[in-house]
Coordinates of C-alpha atoms and ligand atoms in Angstrom, one line a residue:
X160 CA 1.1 44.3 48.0
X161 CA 3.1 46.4 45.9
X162 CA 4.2 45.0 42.1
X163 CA 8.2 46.5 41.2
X164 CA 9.1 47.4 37.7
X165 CA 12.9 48.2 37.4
X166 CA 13.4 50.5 34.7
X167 CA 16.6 52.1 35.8
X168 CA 19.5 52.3 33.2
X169 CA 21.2 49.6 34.9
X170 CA 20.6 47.5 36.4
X171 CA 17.8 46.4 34.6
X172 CA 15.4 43.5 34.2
X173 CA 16.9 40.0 34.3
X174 CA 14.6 37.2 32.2
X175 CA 13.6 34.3 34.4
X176 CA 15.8 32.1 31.9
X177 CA 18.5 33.4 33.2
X178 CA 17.6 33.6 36.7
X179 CA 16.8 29.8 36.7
X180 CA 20.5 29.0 34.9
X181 CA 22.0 30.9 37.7
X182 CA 20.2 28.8 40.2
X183 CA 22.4 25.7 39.2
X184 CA 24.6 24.1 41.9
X185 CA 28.4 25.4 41.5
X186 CA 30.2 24.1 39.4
X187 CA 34.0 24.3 39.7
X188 CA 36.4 26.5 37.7
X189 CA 39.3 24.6 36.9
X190 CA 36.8 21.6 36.0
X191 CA 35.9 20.1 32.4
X192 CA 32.6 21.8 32.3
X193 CA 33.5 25.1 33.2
X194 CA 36.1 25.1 30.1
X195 CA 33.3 23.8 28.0
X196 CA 30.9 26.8 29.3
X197 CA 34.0 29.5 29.0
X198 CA 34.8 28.3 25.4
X199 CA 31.2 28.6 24.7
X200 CA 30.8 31.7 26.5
X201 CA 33.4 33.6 24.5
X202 CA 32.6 32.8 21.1
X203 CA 29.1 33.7 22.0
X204 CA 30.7 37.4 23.0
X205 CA 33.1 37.5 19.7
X206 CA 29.8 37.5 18.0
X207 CA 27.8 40.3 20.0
X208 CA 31.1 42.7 20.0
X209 CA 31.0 41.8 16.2
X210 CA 34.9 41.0 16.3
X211 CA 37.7 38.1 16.3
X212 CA 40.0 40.3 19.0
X213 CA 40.1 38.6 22.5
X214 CA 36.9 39.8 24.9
X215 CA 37.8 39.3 28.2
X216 CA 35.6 38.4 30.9
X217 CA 36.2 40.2 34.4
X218 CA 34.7 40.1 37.6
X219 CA 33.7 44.0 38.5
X220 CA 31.4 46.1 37.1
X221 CA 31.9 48.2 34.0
X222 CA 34.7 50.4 35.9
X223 CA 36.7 47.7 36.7
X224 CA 37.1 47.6 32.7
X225 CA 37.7 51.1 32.2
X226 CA 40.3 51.3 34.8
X227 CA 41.8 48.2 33.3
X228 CA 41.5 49.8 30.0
X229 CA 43.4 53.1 31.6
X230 CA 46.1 50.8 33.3
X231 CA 47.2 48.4 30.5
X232 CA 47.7 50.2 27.0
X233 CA 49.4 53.8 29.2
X234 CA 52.0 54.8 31.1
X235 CA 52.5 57.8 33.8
X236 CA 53.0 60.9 31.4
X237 CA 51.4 59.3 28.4
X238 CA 49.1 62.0 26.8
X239 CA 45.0 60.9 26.3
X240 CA 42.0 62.6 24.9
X241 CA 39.1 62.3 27.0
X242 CA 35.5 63.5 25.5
X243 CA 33.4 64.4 28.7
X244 CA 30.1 65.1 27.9
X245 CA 28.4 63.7 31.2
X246 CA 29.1 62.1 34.4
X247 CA 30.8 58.8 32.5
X248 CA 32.7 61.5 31.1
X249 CA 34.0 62.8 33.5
X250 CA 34.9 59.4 35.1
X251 CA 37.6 58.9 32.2
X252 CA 39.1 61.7 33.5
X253 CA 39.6 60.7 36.8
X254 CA 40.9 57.3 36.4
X255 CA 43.5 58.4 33.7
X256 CA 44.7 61.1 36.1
X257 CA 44.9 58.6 39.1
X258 CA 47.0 56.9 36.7
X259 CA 48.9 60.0 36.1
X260 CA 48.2 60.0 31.7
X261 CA 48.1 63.7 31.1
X262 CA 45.1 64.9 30.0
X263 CA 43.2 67.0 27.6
X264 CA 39.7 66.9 28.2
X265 CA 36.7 67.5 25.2
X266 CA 34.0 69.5 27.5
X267 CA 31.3 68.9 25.6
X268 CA 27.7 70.5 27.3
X269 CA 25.9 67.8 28.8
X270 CA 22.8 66.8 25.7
X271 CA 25.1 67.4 23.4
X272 CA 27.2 64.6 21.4
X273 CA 31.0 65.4 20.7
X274 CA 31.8 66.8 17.1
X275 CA 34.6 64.4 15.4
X276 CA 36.1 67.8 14.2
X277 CA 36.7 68.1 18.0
X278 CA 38.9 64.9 18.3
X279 CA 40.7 65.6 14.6
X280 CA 41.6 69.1 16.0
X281 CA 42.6 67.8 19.5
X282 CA 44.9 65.0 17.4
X283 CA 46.5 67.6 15.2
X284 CA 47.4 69.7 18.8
X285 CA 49.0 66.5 20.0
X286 CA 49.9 64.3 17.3
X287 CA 51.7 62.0 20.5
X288 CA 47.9 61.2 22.1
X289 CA 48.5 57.7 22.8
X290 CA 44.5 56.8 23.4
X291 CA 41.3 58.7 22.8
X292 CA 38.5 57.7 25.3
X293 CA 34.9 58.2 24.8
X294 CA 31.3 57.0 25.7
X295 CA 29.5 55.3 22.8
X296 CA 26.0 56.2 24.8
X297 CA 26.3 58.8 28.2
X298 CA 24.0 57.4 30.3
X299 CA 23.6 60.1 32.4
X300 CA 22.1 62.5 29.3
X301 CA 21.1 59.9 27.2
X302 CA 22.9 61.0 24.4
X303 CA 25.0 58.7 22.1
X304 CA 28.0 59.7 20.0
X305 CA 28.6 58.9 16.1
X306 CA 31.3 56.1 17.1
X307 CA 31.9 55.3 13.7
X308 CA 32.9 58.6 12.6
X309 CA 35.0 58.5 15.5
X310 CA 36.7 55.5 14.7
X311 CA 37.5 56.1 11.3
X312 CA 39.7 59.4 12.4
X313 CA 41.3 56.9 15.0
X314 CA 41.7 54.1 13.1
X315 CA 44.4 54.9 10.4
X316 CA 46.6 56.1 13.2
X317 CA 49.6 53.9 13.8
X318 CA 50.1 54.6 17.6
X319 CA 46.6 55.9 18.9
X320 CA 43.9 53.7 20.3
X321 CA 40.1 54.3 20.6
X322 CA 38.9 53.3 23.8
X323 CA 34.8 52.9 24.0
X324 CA 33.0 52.8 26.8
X325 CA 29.6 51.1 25.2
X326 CA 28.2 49.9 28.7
X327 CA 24.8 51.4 27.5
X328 CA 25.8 50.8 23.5
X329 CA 26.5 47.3 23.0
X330 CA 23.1 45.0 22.8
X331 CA 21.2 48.0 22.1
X332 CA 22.5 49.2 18.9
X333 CA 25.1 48.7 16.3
X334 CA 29.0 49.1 17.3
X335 CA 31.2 47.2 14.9
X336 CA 34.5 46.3 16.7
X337 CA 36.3 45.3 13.5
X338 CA 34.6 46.7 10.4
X339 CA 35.3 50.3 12.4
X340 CA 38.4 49.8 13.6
X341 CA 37.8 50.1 17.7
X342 CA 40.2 49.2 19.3
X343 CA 39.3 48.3 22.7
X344 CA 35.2 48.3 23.6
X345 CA 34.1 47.6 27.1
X346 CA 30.7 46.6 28.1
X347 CA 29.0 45.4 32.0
X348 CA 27.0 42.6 32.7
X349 CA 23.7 44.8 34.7
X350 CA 22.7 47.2 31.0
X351 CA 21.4 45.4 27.7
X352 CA 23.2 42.0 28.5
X353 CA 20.5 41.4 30.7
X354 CA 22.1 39.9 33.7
X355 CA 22.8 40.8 37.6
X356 CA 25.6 43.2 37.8
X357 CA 29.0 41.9 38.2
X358 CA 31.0 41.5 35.0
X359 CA 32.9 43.8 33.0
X360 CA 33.7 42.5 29.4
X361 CA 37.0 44.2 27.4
X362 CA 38.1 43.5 23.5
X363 CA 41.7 44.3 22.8
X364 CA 42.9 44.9 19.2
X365 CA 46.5 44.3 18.3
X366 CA 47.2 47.8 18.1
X367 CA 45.9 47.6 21.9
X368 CA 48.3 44.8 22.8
X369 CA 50.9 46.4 20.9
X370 CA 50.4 49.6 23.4
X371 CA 50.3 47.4 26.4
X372 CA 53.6 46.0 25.7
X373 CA 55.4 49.1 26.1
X374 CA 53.5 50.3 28.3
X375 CA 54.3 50.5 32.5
X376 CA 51.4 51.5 34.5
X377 CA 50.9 49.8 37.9
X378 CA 48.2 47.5 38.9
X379 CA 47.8 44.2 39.8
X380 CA 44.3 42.7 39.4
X381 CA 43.1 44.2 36.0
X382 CA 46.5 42.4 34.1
X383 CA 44.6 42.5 30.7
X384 CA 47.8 40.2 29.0
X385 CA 47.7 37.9 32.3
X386 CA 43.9 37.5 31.6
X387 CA 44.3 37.0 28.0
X388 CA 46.8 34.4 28.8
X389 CA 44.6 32.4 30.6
X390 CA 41.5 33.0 29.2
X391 CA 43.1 31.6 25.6
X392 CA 43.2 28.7 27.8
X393 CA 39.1 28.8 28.6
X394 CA 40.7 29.5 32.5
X395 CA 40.7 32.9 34.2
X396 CA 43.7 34.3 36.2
X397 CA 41.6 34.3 39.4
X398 CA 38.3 33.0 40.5
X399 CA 35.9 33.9 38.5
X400 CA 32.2 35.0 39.2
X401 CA 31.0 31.5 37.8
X402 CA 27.3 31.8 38.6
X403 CA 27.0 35.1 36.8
X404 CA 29.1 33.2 33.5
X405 CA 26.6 30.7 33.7
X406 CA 23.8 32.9 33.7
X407 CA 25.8 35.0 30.5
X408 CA 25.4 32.0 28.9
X409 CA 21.6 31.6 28.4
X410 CA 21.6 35.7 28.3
X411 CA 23.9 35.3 25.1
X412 CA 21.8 32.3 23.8
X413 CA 18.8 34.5 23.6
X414 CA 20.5 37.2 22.4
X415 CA 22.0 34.8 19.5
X416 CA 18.0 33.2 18.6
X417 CA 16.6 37.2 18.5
X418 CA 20.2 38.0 16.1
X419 CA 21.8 41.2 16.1
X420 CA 19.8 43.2 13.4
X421 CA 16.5 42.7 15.3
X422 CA 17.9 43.6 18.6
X423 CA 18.9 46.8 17.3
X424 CA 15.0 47.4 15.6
X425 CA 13.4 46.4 18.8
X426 CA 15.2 48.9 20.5
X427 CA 14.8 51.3 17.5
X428 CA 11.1 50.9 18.1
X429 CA 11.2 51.4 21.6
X430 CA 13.3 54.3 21.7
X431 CA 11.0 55.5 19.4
X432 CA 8.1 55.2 21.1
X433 CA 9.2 56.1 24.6
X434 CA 10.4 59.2 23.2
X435 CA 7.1 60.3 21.2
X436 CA 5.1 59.3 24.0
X437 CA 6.5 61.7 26.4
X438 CA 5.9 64.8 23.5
X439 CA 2.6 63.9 23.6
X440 CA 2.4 64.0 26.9
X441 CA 3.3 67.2 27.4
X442 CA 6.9 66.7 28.1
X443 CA 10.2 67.1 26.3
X444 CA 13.4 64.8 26.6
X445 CA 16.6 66.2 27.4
X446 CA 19.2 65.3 24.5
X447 CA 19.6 68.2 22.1
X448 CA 20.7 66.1 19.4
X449 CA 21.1 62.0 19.1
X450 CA 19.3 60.4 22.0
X451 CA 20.4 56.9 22.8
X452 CA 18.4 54.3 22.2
X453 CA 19.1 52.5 25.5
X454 CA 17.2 55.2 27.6
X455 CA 15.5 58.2 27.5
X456 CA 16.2 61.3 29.6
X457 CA 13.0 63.4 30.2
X458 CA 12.9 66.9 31.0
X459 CA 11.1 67.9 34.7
X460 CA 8.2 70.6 33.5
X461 CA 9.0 74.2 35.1
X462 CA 7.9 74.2 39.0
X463 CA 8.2 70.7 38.9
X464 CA 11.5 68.6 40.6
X465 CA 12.6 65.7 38.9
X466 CA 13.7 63.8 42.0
X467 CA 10.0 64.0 43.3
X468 CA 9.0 62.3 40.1
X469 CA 11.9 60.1 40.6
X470 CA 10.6 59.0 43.7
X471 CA 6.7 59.2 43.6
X472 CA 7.1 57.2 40.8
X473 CA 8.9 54.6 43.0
X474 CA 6.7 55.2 46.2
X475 CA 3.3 55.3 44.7
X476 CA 3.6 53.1 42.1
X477 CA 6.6 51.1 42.6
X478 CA 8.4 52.2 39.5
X479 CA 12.1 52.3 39.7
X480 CA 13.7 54.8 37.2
X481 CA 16.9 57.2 37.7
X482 CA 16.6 60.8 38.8
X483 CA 19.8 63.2 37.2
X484 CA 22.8 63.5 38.4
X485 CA 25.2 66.4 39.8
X486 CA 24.1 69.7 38.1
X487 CA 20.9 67.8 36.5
X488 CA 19.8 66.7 39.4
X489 CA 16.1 67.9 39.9
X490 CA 15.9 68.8 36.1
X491 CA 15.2 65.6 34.4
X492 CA 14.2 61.8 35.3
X493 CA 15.3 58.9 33.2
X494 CA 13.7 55.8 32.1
X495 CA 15.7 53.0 30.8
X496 CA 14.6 50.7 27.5
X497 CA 17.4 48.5 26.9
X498 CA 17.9 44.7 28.1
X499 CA 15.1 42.6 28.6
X500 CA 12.4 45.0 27.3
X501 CA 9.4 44.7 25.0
X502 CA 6.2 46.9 24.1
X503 CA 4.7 46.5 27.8
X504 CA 7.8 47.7 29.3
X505 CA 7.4 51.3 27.8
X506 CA 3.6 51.5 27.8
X507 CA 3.7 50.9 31.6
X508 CA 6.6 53.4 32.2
X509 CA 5.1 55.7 30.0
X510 CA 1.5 55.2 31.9
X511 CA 3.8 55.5 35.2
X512 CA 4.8 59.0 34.5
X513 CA 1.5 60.4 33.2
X514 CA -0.1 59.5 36.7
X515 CA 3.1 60.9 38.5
X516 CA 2.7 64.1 37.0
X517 CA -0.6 64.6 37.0
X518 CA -0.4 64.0 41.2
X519 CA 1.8 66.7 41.0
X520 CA -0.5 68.6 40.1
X521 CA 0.9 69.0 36.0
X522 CA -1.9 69.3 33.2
X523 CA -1.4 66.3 31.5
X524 CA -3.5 64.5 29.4
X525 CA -3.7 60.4 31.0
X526 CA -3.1 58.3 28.5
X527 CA -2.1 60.9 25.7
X528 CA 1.7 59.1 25.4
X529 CA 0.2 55.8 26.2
X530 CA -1.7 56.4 23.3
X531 CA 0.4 57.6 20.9
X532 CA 3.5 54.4 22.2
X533 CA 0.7 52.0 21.8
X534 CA -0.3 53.9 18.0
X535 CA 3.6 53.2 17.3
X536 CA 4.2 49.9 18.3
X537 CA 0.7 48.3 17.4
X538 CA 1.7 45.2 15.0
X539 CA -0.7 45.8 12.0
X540 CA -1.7 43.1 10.0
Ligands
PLP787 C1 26.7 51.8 34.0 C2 27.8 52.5 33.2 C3 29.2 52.4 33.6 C4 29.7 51.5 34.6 O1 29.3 51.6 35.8 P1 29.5 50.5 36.9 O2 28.6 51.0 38.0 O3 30.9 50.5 37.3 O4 29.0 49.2 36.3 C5 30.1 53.0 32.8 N1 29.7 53.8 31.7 C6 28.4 53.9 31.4 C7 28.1 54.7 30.2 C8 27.4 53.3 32.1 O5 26.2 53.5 31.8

């Protein structure tokens, strides 16, 4: 027998809670109780998006609500900013060009966070940007960006939304939706929600409804104002992926007993330790400058490939983690803290890669980062 530990960056560990809730016979969508569970269900996510704006609840995964979120508030020839500092970046990008918005891209070098000065300049260039796009934490560097500085150059803007992708953000630290302005902030059921994957979750400001008004993209299933619509009603447009709302349900129950200010410090502490762990062991993490808190990206020693610690780490040990992607493949390994984690989770991940490396023949001290996590997140009395 061989014991799993998921600590990829999604999807990550689901708590038994609400496993069991999503074991519950079907219930039907148009019924009384489902209205009772929706109505529940989105008050719950006004409070963890921090905001009074409609969050819609979609059946996809976190693309489907940034495609949506391309679709809805732009039209062919509309002009966007897109900050691409990684591979969720990059994916902006792409789905505003397949929507034919006219971009200009941020390049920012992948461990790096974008400069606000960038997005002020790009905004002065082309004072007709209808939307600026941006990651509040790439996932595939582990590097989060100053949202709120963002958001206040955005904010006072008449006719330019912020559009944040915080798939990795929300749940794990703090994004205000309404104190800072953001105008639409999209999150996925499979990061620090702590569910299966399978839903995408969108708030719309006015200013975003305003945009979406005038605006005449194509598309058919991701009809944000349709949604809204219905979902006003406690009813979604289509089926939705009941099971999974049920399970949100106890996921945003537990969420609501821990509150919002000690979700943030737990991952804080995590982060925290993870991250000092793995200098002590001998290794450094990738992010030049503001690692997320959601996951940390670790640098592959020279001579050894990060995809062989990816996968020794799975093989002998039964440790699921994330290699790097595209150019960063082989270079670093990445070990998610966000969801349904406590103290144990980053010990044993920590004590995962110290036996890794040292079968690869890398002169690490065992136990050095275990030793220092456990010295950080030791309650003293
Ligand atoms: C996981 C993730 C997504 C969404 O990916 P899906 O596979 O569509 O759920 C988007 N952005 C970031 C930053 C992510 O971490």
């Amino acid at each position: 027998m061989q014991k799993r530990y998921l600590f990829a960056p999604g999807p990550t560990q689901v708590p038994p809670e609400v496993l069991l809730a999503m074991a519950s016979p079907m219930i039907h969508h148009r019924a009384p109780d489902f209205i009772e569970l929706f109505e529940q269900v989105r008050a719950d996510l006004q409070w963890l998006f921090q905001t009074t704006n409609d969050v819609l609840v979609l059946a996809s995964s976190g693309t489907g609500g940034m495609e949506g979120s391309v679709a809805n508030f732009l039209s062919p020839g509309d002009k966007a900013i897109v900050v691409n500092m990684g591979k969720f970046g990059e994916r902006w990008g792409k789905i505003c060009k397949s929507f034919g918005v006219v971009v200009d891209e941020i390049a920012v070098e992948w461990g790096h966070s974008v400069d606000p000065g960038q997005i002020a300049d790009a905004l002065k260039k082309n004072p007709d940007t209808k939307a600026v796009f941006i990651q509040a934490s790439e996932t595939s560097t582990g590097v989060a960006n100053n949202t709120q500085a963002i958001a206040d150059i955005i904010c006072p803007l008449a006719d330019t939304i912020l559009v944040v992708d915080a798939i990795t953000a929300l749940g794990v630290f703090d994004i205000r939706t309404d104190a800072w302005g953001i105008d639409v902030v999209i999150t996925g059921s499979q990061k620090a929600l702590m569910l299966p994957p399978g839903l995408a979750f969108v708030s719309v400001s006015k200013k975003a409804w305003a945009l979406a008004d005038k605006a005449n993209n194509s598309y058919f299933y991701y009809n944000f104002k349709k949604e809204a619509e219905s979902q006003r009603k406690q009813q979604t447009a289509f089926t939705p992926a009941v099971s999974m709302i049920v399970g949100l349900k106890e996921a945003l129950r537990m969420l609501k007993e821990e509150g919002l200010e000690k979700i943030f410090s737990r991952h804080a502490r995590l982060a925290n330790a993870m991250r000092e762990g793995v200098r002590e062991a001998g290794l450094a993490i990738f992010p030049k400058e503001s690692p997320s808190n959601a996951l940390t990206a670790i640098q592959a020693p020279d001579g050894i490939d990060g995809q062989k610690v990816y996968s020794l780490l799975r093989q002998s040990y039964g440790v699921t983690a994330a290699g790097g992607q595209d150019h960063l493949k082989g270079k670093i390994f990445r070990i998610s803290h966000m969801g349904y984690v406590d103290t144990f989770d980053v010990i044993m991940a920590l004590s995962a890669v110290e036996m890794v490396l040292k079968d690869l023949g890398y002169p690490v001290l065992l136990g050095a980062g275990v030793g220092k996590a456990e010295a950080l997140l030791r309650k003293s009395i």
